[in-house]
Structures are given as structure tokens and as C-alpha cells.
CSV table of C-alpha atoms in Angstrom, one decimal:
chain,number,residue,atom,x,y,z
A,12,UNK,CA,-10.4,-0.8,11.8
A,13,UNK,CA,-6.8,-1.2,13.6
A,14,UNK,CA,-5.3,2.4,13.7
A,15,UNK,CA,-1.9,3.2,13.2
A,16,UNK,CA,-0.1,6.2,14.3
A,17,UNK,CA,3.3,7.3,13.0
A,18,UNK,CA,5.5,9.4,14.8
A,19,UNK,CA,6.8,12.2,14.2
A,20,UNK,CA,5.2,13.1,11.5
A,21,UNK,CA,8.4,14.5,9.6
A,22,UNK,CA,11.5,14.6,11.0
A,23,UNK,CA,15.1,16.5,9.2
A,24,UNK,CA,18.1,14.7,9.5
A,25,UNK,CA,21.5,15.1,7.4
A,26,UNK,CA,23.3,12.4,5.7
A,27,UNK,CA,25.1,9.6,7.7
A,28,UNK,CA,22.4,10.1,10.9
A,29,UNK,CA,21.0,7.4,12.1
A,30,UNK,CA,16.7,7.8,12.4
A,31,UNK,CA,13.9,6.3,14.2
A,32,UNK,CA,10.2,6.3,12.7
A,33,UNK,CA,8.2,4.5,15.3
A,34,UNK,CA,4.7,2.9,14.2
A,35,UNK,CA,1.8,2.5,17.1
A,36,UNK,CA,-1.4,0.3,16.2
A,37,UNK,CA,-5.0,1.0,18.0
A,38,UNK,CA,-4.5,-3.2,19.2
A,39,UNK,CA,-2.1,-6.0,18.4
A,40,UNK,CA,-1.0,-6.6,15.7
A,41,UNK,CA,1.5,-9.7,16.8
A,42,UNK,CA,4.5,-9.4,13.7
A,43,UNK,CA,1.7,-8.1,10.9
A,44,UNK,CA,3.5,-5.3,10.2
A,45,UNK,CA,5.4,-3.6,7.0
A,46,UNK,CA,6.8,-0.3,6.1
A,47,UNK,CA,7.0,1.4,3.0
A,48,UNK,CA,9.8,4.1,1.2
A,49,UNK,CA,7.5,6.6,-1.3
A,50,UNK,CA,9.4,9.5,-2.9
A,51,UNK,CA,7.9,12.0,-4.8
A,52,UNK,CA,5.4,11.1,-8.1
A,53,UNK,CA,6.4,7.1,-7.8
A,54,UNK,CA,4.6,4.2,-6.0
A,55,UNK,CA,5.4,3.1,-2.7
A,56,UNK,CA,8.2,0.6,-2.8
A,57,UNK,CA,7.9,-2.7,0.5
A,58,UNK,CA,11.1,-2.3,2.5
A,59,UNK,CA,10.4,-4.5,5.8
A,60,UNK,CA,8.1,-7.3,6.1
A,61,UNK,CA,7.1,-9.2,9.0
A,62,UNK,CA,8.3,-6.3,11.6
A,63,UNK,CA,12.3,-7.1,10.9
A,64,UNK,CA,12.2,-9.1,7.5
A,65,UNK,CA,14.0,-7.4,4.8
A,66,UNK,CA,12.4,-7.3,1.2
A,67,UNK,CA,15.1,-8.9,-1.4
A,68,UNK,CA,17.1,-5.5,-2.9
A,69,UNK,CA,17.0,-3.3,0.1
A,70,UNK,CA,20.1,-2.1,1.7
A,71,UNK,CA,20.6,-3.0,5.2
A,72,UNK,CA,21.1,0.3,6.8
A,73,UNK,CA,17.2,-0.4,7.1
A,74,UNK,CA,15.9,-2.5,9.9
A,75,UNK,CA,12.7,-2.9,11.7
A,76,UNK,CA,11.7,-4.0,15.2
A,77,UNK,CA,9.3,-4.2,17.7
A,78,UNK,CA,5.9,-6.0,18.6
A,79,UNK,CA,2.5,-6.1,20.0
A,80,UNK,CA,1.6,-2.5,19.3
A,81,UNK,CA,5.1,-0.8,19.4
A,82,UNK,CA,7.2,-1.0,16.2
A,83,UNK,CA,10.5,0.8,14.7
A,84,UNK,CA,11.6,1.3,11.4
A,85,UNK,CA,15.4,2.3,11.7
A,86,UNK,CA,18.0,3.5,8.9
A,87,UNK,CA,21.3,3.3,10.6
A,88,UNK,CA,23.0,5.7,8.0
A,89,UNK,CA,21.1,8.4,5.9
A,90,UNK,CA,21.7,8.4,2.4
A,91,UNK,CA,20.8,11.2,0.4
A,92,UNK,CA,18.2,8.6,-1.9
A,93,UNK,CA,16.7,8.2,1.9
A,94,UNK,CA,15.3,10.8,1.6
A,95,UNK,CA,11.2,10.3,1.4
A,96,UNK,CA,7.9,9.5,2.9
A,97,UNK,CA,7.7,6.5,5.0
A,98,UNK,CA,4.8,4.2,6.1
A,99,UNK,CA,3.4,1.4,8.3
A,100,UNK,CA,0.9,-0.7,7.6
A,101,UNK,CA,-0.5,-3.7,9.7
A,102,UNK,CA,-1.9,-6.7,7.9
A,103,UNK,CA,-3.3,-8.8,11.3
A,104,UNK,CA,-6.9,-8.1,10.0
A,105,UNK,CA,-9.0,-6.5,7.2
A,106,UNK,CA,-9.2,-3.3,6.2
A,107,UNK,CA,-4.7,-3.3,6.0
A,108,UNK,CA,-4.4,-0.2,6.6
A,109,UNK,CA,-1.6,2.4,6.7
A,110,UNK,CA,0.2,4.9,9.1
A,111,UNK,CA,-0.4,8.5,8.3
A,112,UNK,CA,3.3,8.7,6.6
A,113,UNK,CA,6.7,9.9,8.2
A,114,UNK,CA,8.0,12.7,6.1
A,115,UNK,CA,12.3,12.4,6.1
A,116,UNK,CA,13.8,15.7,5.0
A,117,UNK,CA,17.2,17.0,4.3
A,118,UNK,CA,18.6,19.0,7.3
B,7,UNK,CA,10.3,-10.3,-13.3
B,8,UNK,CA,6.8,-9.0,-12.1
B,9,UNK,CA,4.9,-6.0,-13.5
B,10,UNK,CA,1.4,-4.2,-12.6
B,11,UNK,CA,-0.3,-1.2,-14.6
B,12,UNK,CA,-3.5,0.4,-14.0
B,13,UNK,CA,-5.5,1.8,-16.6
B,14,UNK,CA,-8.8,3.8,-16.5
B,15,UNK,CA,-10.2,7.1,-17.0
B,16,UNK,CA,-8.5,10.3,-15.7
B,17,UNK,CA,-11.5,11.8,-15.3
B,18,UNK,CA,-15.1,11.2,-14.0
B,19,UNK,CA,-17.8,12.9,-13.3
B,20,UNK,CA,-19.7,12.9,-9.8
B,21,UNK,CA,-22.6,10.0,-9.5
B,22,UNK,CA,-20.6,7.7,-11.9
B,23,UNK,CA,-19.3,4.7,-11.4
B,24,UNK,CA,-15.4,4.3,-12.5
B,25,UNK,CA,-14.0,0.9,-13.7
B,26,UNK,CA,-10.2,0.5,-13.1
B,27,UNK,CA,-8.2,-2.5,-14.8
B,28,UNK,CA,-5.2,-4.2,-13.6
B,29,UNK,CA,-3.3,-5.6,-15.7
B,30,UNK,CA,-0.3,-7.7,-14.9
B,31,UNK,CA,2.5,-10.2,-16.2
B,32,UNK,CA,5.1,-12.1,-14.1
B,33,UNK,CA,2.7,-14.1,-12.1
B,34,UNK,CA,-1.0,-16.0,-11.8
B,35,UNK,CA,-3.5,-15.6,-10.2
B,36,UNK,CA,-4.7,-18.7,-10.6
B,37,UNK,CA,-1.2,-19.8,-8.7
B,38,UNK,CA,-2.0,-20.6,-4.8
B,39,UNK,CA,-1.0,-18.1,-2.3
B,40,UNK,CA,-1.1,-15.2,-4.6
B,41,UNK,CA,-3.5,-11.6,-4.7
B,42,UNK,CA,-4.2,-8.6,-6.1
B,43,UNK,CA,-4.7,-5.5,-4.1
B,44,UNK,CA,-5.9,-1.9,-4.7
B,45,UNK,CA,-4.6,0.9,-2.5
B,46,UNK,CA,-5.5,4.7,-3.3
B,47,UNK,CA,-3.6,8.3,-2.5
B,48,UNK,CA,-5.6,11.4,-2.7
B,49,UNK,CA,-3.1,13.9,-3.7
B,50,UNK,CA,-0.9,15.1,-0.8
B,51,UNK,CA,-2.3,12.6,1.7
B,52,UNK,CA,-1.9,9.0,3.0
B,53,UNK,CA,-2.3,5.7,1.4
B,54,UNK,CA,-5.6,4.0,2.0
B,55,UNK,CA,-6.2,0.3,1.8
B,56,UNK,CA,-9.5,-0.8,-0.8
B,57,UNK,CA,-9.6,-4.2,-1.2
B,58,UNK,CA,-7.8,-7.7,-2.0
B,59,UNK,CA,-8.7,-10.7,-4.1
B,60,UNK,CA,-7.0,-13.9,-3.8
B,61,UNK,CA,-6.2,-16.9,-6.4
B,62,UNK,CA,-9.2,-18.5,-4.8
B,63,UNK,CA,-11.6,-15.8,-5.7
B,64,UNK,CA,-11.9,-14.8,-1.8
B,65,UNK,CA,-12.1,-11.0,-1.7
B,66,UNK,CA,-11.9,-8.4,0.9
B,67,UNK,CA,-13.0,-5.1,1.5
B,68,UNK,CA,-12.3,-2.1,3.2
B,69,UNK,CA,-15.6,-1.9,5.4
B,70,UNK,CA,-16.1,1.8,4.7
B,71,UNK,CA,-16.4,1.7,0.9
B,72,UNK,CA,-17.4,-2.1,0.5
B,73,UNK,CA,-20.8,-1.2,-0.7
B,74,UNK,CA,-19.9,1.1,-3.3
B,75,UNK,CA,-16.5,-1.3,-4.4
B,76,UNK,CA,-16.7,-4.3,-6.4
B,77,UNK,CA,-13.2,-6.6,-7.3
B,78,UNK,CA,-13.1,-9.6,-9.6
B,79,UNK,CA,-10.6,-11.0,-11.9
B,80,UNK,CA,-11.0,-10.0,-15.8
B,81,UNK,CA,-11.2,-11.6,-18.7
B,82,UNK,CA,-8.2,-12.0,-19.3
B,83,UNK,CA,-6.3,-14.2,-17.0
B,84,UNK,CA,-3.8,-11.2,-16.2
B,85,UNK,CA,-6.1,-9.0,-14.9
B,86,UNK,CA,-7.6,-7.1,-12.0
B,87,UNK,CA,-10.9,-5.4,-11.9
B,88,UNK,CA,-11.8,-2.8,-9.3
B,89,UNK,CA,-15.8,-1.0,-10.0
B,90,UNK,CA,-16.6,2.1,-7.6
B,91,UNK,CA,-19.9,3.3,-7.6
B,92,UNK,CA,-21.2,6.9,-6.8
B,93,UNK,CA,-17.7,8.7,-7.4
B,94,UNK,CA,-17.3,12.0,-5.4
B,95,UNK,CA,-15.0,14.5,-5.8
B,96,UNK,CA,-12.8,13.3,-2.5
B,97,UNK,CA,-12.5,9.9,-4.5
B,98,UNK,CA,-10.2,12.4,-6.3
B,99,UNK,CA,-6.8,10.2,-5.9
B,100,UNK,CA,-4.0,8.0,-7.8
B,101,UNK,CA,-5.0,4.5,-7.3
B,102,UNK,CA,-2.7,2.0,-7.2
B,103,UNK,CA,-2.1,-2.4,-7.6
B,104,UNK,CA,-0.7,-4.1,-6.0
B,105,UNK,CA,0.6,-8.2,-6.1
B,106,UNK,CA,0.3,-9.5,-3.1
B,107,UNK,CA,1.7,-12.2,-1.1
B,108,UNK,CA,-0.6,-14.5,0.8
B,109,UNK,CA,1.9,-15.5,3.4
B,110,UNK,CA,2.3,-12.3,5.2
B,111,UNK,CA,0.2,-9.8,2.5
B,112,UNK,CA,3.0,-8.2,2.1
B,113,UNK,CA,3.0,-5.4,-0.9
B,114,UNK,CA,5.9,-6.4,-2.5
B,115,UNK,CA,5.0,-5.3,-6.3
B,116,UNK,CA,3.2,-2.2,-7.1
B,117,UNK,CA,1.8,-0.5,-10.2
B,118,UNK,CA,3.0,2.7,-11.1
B,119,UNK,CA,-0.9,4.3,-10.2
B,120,UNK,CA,-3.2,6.1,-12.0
B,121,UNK,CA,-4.4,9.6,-11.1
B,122,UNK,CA,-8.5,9.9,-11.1
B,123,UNK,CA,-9.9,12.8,-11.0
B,124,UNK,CA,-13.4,13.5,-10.2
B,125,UNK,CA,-15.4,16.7,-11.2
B,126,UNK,CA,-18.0,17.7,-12.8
């Protein structure tokens, strides 16, 4: 299975910073890569596809980069509904599987 | 617009097998390029990947539960079927659908998840 690390693991930031969640996989992953907004009790919710693609209805404060093994996701300026867990995931081959979650808390 | 729900039992005992339906409107599966998937949350912890069918019946699984996980499409045309054998109680999770897109597999539809417990 293709690993993926996410670091930090949470990180506290105040409204109108900008953050960095960076996503590292075990092996390359070329541009199979997505990440995910979860807040508390509701499903995970696809915010960038493709490494930089941005899924229909998401603001563009959010951005993704990177490739290889090295990825970014990037919100240029926190909202308070920014608030929440964040994750990778790498779909270059089967099992797809997930970072361990970035944790984004109110400063 | 597209819509997933997963229905099941909340509860299962240890040794069972628990049967989880999908059931979704919006889309086909019989339409090329599109899947299912399943994806699961024990409480507190991080999502983990299960397994995928496509519109052509191909079906993947996550190699460390593929012999206890079975996916198929239902009798009805809008649903998903996911069987696992031999539940445990750290099978104790909210298991989620998802609609998938061939293309690039992204997740781009989700189910609002189910919790199952398991304990005797």
C-alpha cells in the first residue's frame, strides 16, 4: 500500500492566515492526488482533485500543488467555517488510501 | 442533483457478518465511467479506503480486508452492496459511500455514513 503522511498533524491559526497542510506519499503518485474538508459529525466533503483541480462550489482561497511525492493543500485566507480536519488521499493505485488527517484549530 | 445513503444495522455482534446497502439517486451505475465506493471512520480516527465497484462490474479491494469484504451491485438498479464477514469489535466505525468518478476516482459525492457498532 502507498503511504501517506500529513503534516503537522494539527496546526492553530486565526482567521485571515494563510496555511499550509503538506501531504507526502511512500512513492509516486504522479497528479493522483485529492484532499478532503471533514468537520465534526458530517462526511468528508472533495475540495481539490487532480493535485490543483478545484471541485465545482469551493471557494478559491483553497489551492493545491505539488507532485511526485510532495503535495500542498493551501487556504490563502482562514475563514472561521475553515475550521476542520483535512485529508489526502492518492488514487495512483489500489488500496486509495488516506493521510492520517490535518486537524485546523482556532488560535 | 446526486444523493448517497447507507443503511444497515447499528449494531452487530462479534463473528457476524454485517450487510451494508447503498442506496443512491442522481446517477447510474450502469452509465460508463461511474463507481461506487466504501470508505470507513472508526470513531476519532482516520478514513480508511474498503473497496470500489465500477459500471462494468470491476471491483477493487483494499488487500487487507479483501477476504472478509464482498461488493456487488443490488437489486435494485440504485444500489450498492458491501458484506463483511467475521466483524470485530475494531470494525467498530461510521462507514461511508461514496460516487465515484472513473476519470481521476475522485470522491466527489458522499453519503452521510452510518455508525456500526460491534459488541457483544
Amino acid at each position: 500500500d502507498i503511504q501517506m503522511t500529513q503534516s503537522p498533524s494539527s496546526v492553530s491559526a486565526s482567521v485571515g492566515d494563510r496555511v499550509t497542510i503538506t501531504c507526502r506519499a511512500s512513492q509516486r503518485i504522479s497528479t493522483w492526488l485529492a484532499w478532503y474538508q471533514q468537520k465534526p459529525g458530517k462526511a468528508p466533503k472533495l475540495l481539490i482533485y487532480a493535485v490543483s483541480s478545484l471541485q465545482s462550489g469551493v471557494p478559491s482561497r483553497f489551492s493545491g500543488s505539488g507532485s511526485g511525492t510532495d503535495f500542498t493543500l493551501t487556504i490563502s485566507s482562514l475563514q472561521a467555517e475553515d475550521f476542520a480536519t483535512y485529508y489526502c488521499q492518492q488514487a495512483s493505485s489500489f488500496p486509495h488510501t488516506f493521510g492520517q488527517g490535518t486537524k485546523l484549530e482556532i488560535k | 442533483q446526486i444523493t448517497l445513503k447507507e443503511s444497515g444495522p447499528t449494531l452487530v455482534k462479534p463473528t457476524q457478518t454485517l450487510t451494508l446497502t447503498c442506496t443512491f439517486s442522481g446517477f447510474s451505475l450502469s452509465t460508463s465511467g461511474v463507481g461506487v465506493g466504501w470508505i470507513r471512520q472508526p470513531p476519532g480516527k482516520a478514513l480508511e479506503w474498503l473497496a470500489l465497484i465500477y459500471w462494468d462490474d470491476d471491483k477493487r479491494y483494499s488487500p487487507s480486508l479483501k477476504s472478509r469484504l464482498t461488493i456487488t451491485k443490488g437489486t435494485s438498479k440504485n444500489q450498492v452492496v458491501l458484506t463483511m464477514t467475521n466483524m470485530d469489535p475494531v470494525d467498530t466505525a461510521t462507514y461511508y459511500c461514496a460516487h465515484v468518478d472513473y476519470g481521476d476516482f475522485r470522491l466527489d459525492y458522499w453519503g452521510q455514513g452510518t455508525l456500526v457498532t460491534v459488541s457483544s
